[in-house]
Every structure is written in structure tokens, then in C-alpha cells.
Amino acid sequence: MEQKPEDLEVRWLLNIACMTLGKYPDEVPKKYLIPPSTFDSGEDIGLFEDVASSSGLDVFGQAGGAVMDDFDQDGLFDIVVTALNPCDSMNLFHNNGDGTFSDWTNQAGLSKQYGGLSLNHADYNNDGWLDLLVVRGGWDVPTRKSLLRTTVMALLRT
């Protein structure tokens, strides 16, 4: 802050850090304080409630990837997640259509697909089913990627 006191981005980061710690605006030095009115909005979007556990999406992991799409073509968005930890399997959550999800990881054959820093999806082979690209590794150690052709989804629908 002493090096760039006029830099709004640096001031903004200080103010946001203080908000995160519950110390805004009282403990922000006055010369760096961005007035609370700056953050006012004419829109009331309400508060977000964490419903992951009650909806069946109760998994815990380090970082990872997530995609949401209609993997079984029933008109509802399903969710696939990965975790950075190479010992954690991927998870597929099927949308039940009532605000809840069922864990279809085993049925989809994903319980033995471990880790994943990033996750993308597309129908790479044009068969009408979404496929998954799992990117692993990164800066630590070289690790294989997986291109998962989604052939089991047709079986899951029946």
C-alpha cells in the first residue's frame, strides 16, 4: 500500500481482505478505505444458501473440476466432479428432477477414475453422447490425462 497508495486495485484487495476477516470498514486505514457506499447495488439478489448436502451433492475434496450438462439426455442437468487428490475418485451425480441428485459414480464406471485438476466435456466422437476430458497433474509431476467416451449413459437411462 505504501508503494502504490493510488492504485485502486491494491486498495480494493485490502478492503476485500478486511471484509473477509469481518474487519471492514472499521479496521481499514482511513486513507485506503473504499467507502461502503461504493459496494451498494440497486439489485437485491438475496443470499445464497448452501444446499449441497441436502441435495445429495455432499462430496469433499481439494480443488478439481466440475461440469454440468444433461449427460443421460433426460432433459435435466447432471453434475460430474473431480478432485485434485489422486486418491479421490470422480463423481457423477444424476439429477432426480426434484432438486436432489443421486450418486451414479459406480454405475457410470467412474469410481476407478482418480484425481483430476480440470474437467471438460464435449461430444468429441459425434455419437450424440457427451464425453469427458480429465486433466491431471500440472506443476507437481507428469500425470496422464483421460478422454472418457461416454457410452454407459445410454445404459443408465434404461
mmCIF file of C-alpha atoms in Angstrom:
data_model
loop_
_atom_site.group_PDB
_atom_site.id
_atom_site.type_symbol
_atom_site.label_atom_id
_atom_site.label_comp_id
_atom_site.label_asym_id
_atom_site.label_seq_id
_atom_site.Cartn_x
_atom_site.Cartn_y
_atom_site.Cartn_z
ATOM 1 C CA MET A 1 0.000 0.000 0.000
ATOM 2 C CA GLU A 2 2.876 2.350 0.725
ATOM 3 C CA GLN A 3 4.383 1.713 -2.718
ATOM 4 C CA LYS A 4 1.143 2.217 -4.674
ATOM 5 C CA PRO A 5 -1.328 4.162 -2.498
ATOM 6 C CA GLU A 6 -3.175 5.483 -5.572
ATOM 7 C CA ASP A 7 -3.606 2.003 -7.098
ATOM 8 C CA LEU A 8 -7.336 1.250 -6.808
ATOM 9 C CA GLU A 9 -6.771 -2.478 -7.370
ATOM 10 C CA VAL A 10 -4.415 -2.702 -4.391
ATOM 11 C CA ARG A 11 -6.850 -0.692 -2.243
ATOM 12 C CA TRP A 12 -9.723 -2.904 -3.384
ATOM 13 C CA LEU A 13 -7.799 -6.060 -2.396
ATOM 14 C CA LEU A 14 -7.110 -4.633 1.068
ATOM 15 C CA ASN A 15 -10.780 -3.730 1.524
ATOM 16 C CA ILE A 16 -11.976 -7.146 0.321
ATOM 17 C CA ALA A 17 -9.465 -8.895 2.629
ATOM 18 C CA CYS A 18 -10.821 -6.893 5.559
ATOM 19 C CA MET A 19 -14.384 -7.814 4.551
ATOM 20 C CA THR A 20 -13.408 -11.488 4.527
ATOM 21 C CA LEU A 21 -11.980 -11.146 8.043
ATOM 22 C CA GLY A 22 -15.013 -9.213 9.282
ATOM 23 C CA LYS A 23 -12.922 -6.080 9.861
ATOM 24 C CA TYR A 24 -14.399 -3.840 7.159
ATOM 25 C CA PRO A 25 -14.797 -0.872 7.304
ATOM 26 C CA ASP A 26 -13.683 -0.192 10.886
ATOM 27 C CA GLU A 27 -10.157 -1.593 10.662
ATOM 28 C CA VAL A 28 -9.245 -0.400 7.160
ATOM 29 C CA PRO A 29 -6.864 2.576 7.454
ATOM 30 C CA LYS A 30 -8.916 5.646 6.519
ATOM 31 C CA LYS A 31 -6.579 6.683 3.680
ATOM 32 C CA TYR A 32 -7.101 3.257 1.998
ATOM 33 C CA LEU A 33 -10.790 2.815 2.785
ATOM 34 C CA ILE A 34 -13.141 2.395 -0.137
ATOM 35 C CA PRO A 35 -16.433 3.772 1.195
ATOM 36 C CA PRO A 36 -19.144 1.175 1.842
ATOM 37 C CA SER A 37 -21.479 3.093 -0.497
ATOM 38 C CA THR A 38 -19.201 2.043 -3.393
ATOM 39 C CA PHE A 39 -20.399 -1.525 -2.915
ATOM 40 C CA ASP A 40 -24.101 -0.629 -2.818
ATOM 41 C CA SER A 41 -26.318 -2.059 -5.519
ATOM 42 C CA GLY A 42 -29.779 -1.283 -6.755
ATOM 43 C CA GLU A 43 -30.395 -5.014 -7.112
ATOM 44 C CA ASP A 44 -31.253 -7.351 -4.266
ATOM 45 C CA ILE A 45 -30.105 -10.828 -5.242
ATOM 46 C CA GLY A 46 -30.646 -12.200 -1.744
ATOM 47 C CA LEU A 47 -28.331 -14.613 -0.033
ATOM 48 C CA PHE A 48 -27.064 -17.909 -1.341
ATOM 49 C CA GLU A 49 -27.856 -20.940 0.808
ATOM 50 C CA ASP A 50 -25.570 -23.982 0.718
ATOM 51 C CA VAL A 51 -27.853 -26.900 -0.174
ATOM 52 C CA ALA A 52 -25.174 -29.273 -1.442
ATOM 53 C CA SER A 53 -25.525 -31.757 1.404
ATOM 54 C CA SER A 54 -29.325 -31.831 1.427
ATOM 55 C CA SER A 55 -29.464 -32.212 -2.364
ATOM 56 C CA GLY A 56 -27.119 -35.220 -2.488
ATOM 57 C CA LEU A 57 -24.006 -33.354 -3.664
ATOM 58 C CA ASP A 58 -22.129 -33.897 -0.432
ATOM 59 C CA VAL A 59 -18.553 -34.595 -1.533
ATOM 60 C CA PHE A 60 -15.408 -33.077 -0.150
ATOM 61 C CA GLY A 61 -12.077 -32.652 -1.912
ATOM 62 C CA GLN A 62 -9.224 -30.389 -2.804
ATOM 63 C CA ALA A 63 -9.737 -28.220 -5.851
ATOM 64 C CA GLY A 64 -10.701 -30.092 -9.021
ATOM 65 C CA GLY A 65 -13.078 -29.657 -11.896
ATOM 66 C CA ALA A 66 -16.829 -29.643 -12.356
ATOM 67 C CA VAL A 67 -19.137 -29.802 -15.340
ATOM 68 C CA MET A 68 -22.903 -29.628 -15.512
ATOM 69 C CA ASP A 69 -24.847 -30.894 -18.502
ATOM 70 C CA ASP A 70 -27.508 -33.397 -19.487
ATOM 71 C CA PHE A 71 -25.308 -36.491 -19.636
ATOM 72 C CA ASP A 72 -28.130 -39.038 -19.845
ATOM 73 C CA GLN A 73 -30.350 -36.965 -22.163
ATOM 74 C CA ASP A 74 -33.357 -36.867 -19.841
ATOM 75 C CA GLY A 75 -33.684 -33.080 -20.056
ATOM 76 C CA LEU A 76 -32.087 -32.409 -16.650
ATOM 77 C CA PHE A 77 -28.606 -31.154 -15.810
ATOM 78 C CA ASP A 78 -26.366 -33.745 -14.168
ATOM 79 C CA ILE A 79 -23.046 -32.941 -12.466
ATOM 80 C CA VAL A 80 -19.599 -34.543 -12.770
ATOM 81 C CA VAL A 81 -16.792 -33.513 -10.410
ATOM 82 C CA THR A 82 -13.124 -34.351 -9.993
ATOM 83 C CA ALA A 83 -10.715 -33.724 -7.144
ATOM 84 C CA LEU A 84 -7.054 -32.802 -7.221
ATOM 85 C CA ASN A 85 -6.215 -35.603 -4.785
ATOM 86 C CA PRO A 86 -5.045 -38.601 -6.860
ATOM 87 C CA CYS A 87 -6.727 -40.943 -4.358
ATOM 88 C CA ASP A 88 -10.217 -39.424 -4.768
ATOM 89 C CA SER A 89 -12.460 -40.798 -7.497
ATOM 90 C CA MET A 90 -14.524 -38.748 -9.902
ATOM 91 C CA ASN A 91 -18.221 -38.465 -9.082
ATOM 92 C CA LEU A 92 -21.280 -38.391 -11.315
ATOM 93 C CA PHE A 93 -24.466 -37.036 -9.804
ATOM 94 C CA HIS A 94 -27.701 -37.725 -11.652
ATOM 95 C CA ASN A 95 -30.382 -35.042 -11.417
ATOM 96 C CA ASN A 96 -33.551 -36.579 -9.971
ATOM 97 C CA GLY A 97 -35.703 -33.678 -11.178
ATOM 98 C CA ASP A 98 -36.875 -32.734 -7.696
ATOM 99 C CA GLY A 99 -33.916 -30.652 -6.527
ATOM 100 C CA THR A 100 -31.912 -33.688 -5.462
ATOM 101 C CA PHE A 101 -29.166 -35.772 -7.052
ATOM 102 C CA SER A 102 -28.276 -39.469 -6.898
ATOM 103 C CA ASP A 103 -24.685 -40.695 -6.945
ATOM 104 C CA TRP A 104 -24.245 -42.660 -10.180
ATOM 105 C CA THR A 105 -20.447 -42.875 -9.904
ATOM 106 C CA ASN A 106 -20.312 -46.673 -9.732
ATOM 107 C CA GLN A 107 -22.909 -47.294 -12.462
ATOM 108 C CA ALA A 108 -21.029 -44.948 -14.793
ATOM 109 C CA GLY A 109 -17.693 -46.688 -14.189
ATOM 110 C CA LEU A 110 -16.095 -43.561 -12.734
ATOM 111 C CA SER A 111 -15.207 -44.959 -9.303
ATOM 112 C CA LYS A 112 -11.802 -46.018 -10.642
ATOM 113 C CA GLN A 113 -11.043 -42.703 -12.331
ATOM 114 C CA TYR A 114 -8.919 -40.913 -9.762
ATOM 115 C CA GLY A 115 -7.913 -37.287 -9.414
ATOM 116 C CA GLY A 116 -8.400 -34.502 -11.869
ATOM 117 C CA LEU A 117 -7.280 -30.914 -11.720
ATOM 118 C CA SER A 118 -9.577 -29.869 -14.541
ATOM 119 C CA LEU A 119 -12.553 -31.319 -16.357
ATOM 120 C CA ASN A 120 -14.143 -30.521 -19.723
ATOM 121 C CA HIS A 121 -16.920 -32.124 -21.718
ATOM 122 C CA ALA A 122 -17.942 -32.356 -25.366
ATOM 123 C CA ASP A 123 -19.162 -34.965 -27.824
ATOM 124 C CA TYR A 124 -15.738 -35.500 -29.406
ATOM 125 C CA ASN A 125 -16.762 -38.517 -31.492
ATOM 126 C CA ASN A 126 -20.178 -37.185 -32.609
ATOM 127 C CA ASP A 127 -22.129 -40.167 -31.291
ATOM 128 C CA GLY A 128 -24.694 -37.954 -29.544
ATOM 129 C CA TRP A 129 -23.336 -38.517 -26.019
ATOM 130 C CA LEU A 130 -21.191 -36.117 -24.021
ATOM 131 C CA ASP A 131 -17.661 -37.309 -23.304
ATOM 132 C CA LEU A 132 -15.214 -36.156 -20.613
ATOM 133 C CA LEU A 133 -11.624 -34.928 -20.748
ATOM 134 C CA VAL A 134 -9.896 -35.165 -17.355
ATOM 135 C CA VAL A 135 -6.647 -33.224 -16.994
ATOM 136 C CA ARG A 136 -4.388 -34.321 -14.159
ATOM 137 C CA GLY A 137 -1.008 -33.342 -12.817
ATOM 138 C CA GLY A 138 0.188 -29.872 -13.505
ATOM 139 C CA TRP A 139 3.217 -28.416 -11.861
ATOM 140 C CA ASP A 140 3.940 -31.320 -9.453
ATOM 141 C CA VAL A 141 4.507 -34.438 -11.528
ATOM 142 C CA PRO A 142 3.554 -35.522 -15.026
ATOM 143 C CA THR A 143 0.266 -37.427 -14.860
ATOM 144 C CA ARG A 144 -1.855 -38.985 -17.569
ATOM 145 C CA LYS A 145 -4.930 -37.323 -18.947
ATOM 146 C CA SER A 146 -8.089 -39.311 -19.666
ATOM 147 C CA LEU A 147 -10.517 -38.952 -22.531
ATOM 148 C CA LEU A 148 -13.601 -40.814 -21.354
ATOM 149 C CA ARG A 149 -16.040 -41.818 -24.059
ATOM 150 C CA THR A 150 -19.486 -41.771 -22.511
ATOM 151 C CA THR A 151 -21.015 -44.999 -23.715
ATOM 152 C CA VAL A 152 -22.559 -46.055 -20.416
ATOM 153 C CA MET A 153 -25.047 -43.214 -20.234
ATOM 154 C CA ALA A 154 -27.361 -44.927 -22.714
ATOM 155 C CA LEU A 155 -27.422 -47.975 -20.434
ATOM 156 C CA LEU A 156 -28.114 -45.846 -17.361
ATOM 157 C CA ARG A 157 -31.265 -44.393 -18.926
ATOM 158 C CA THR A 158 -32.907 -47.788 -19.258
#
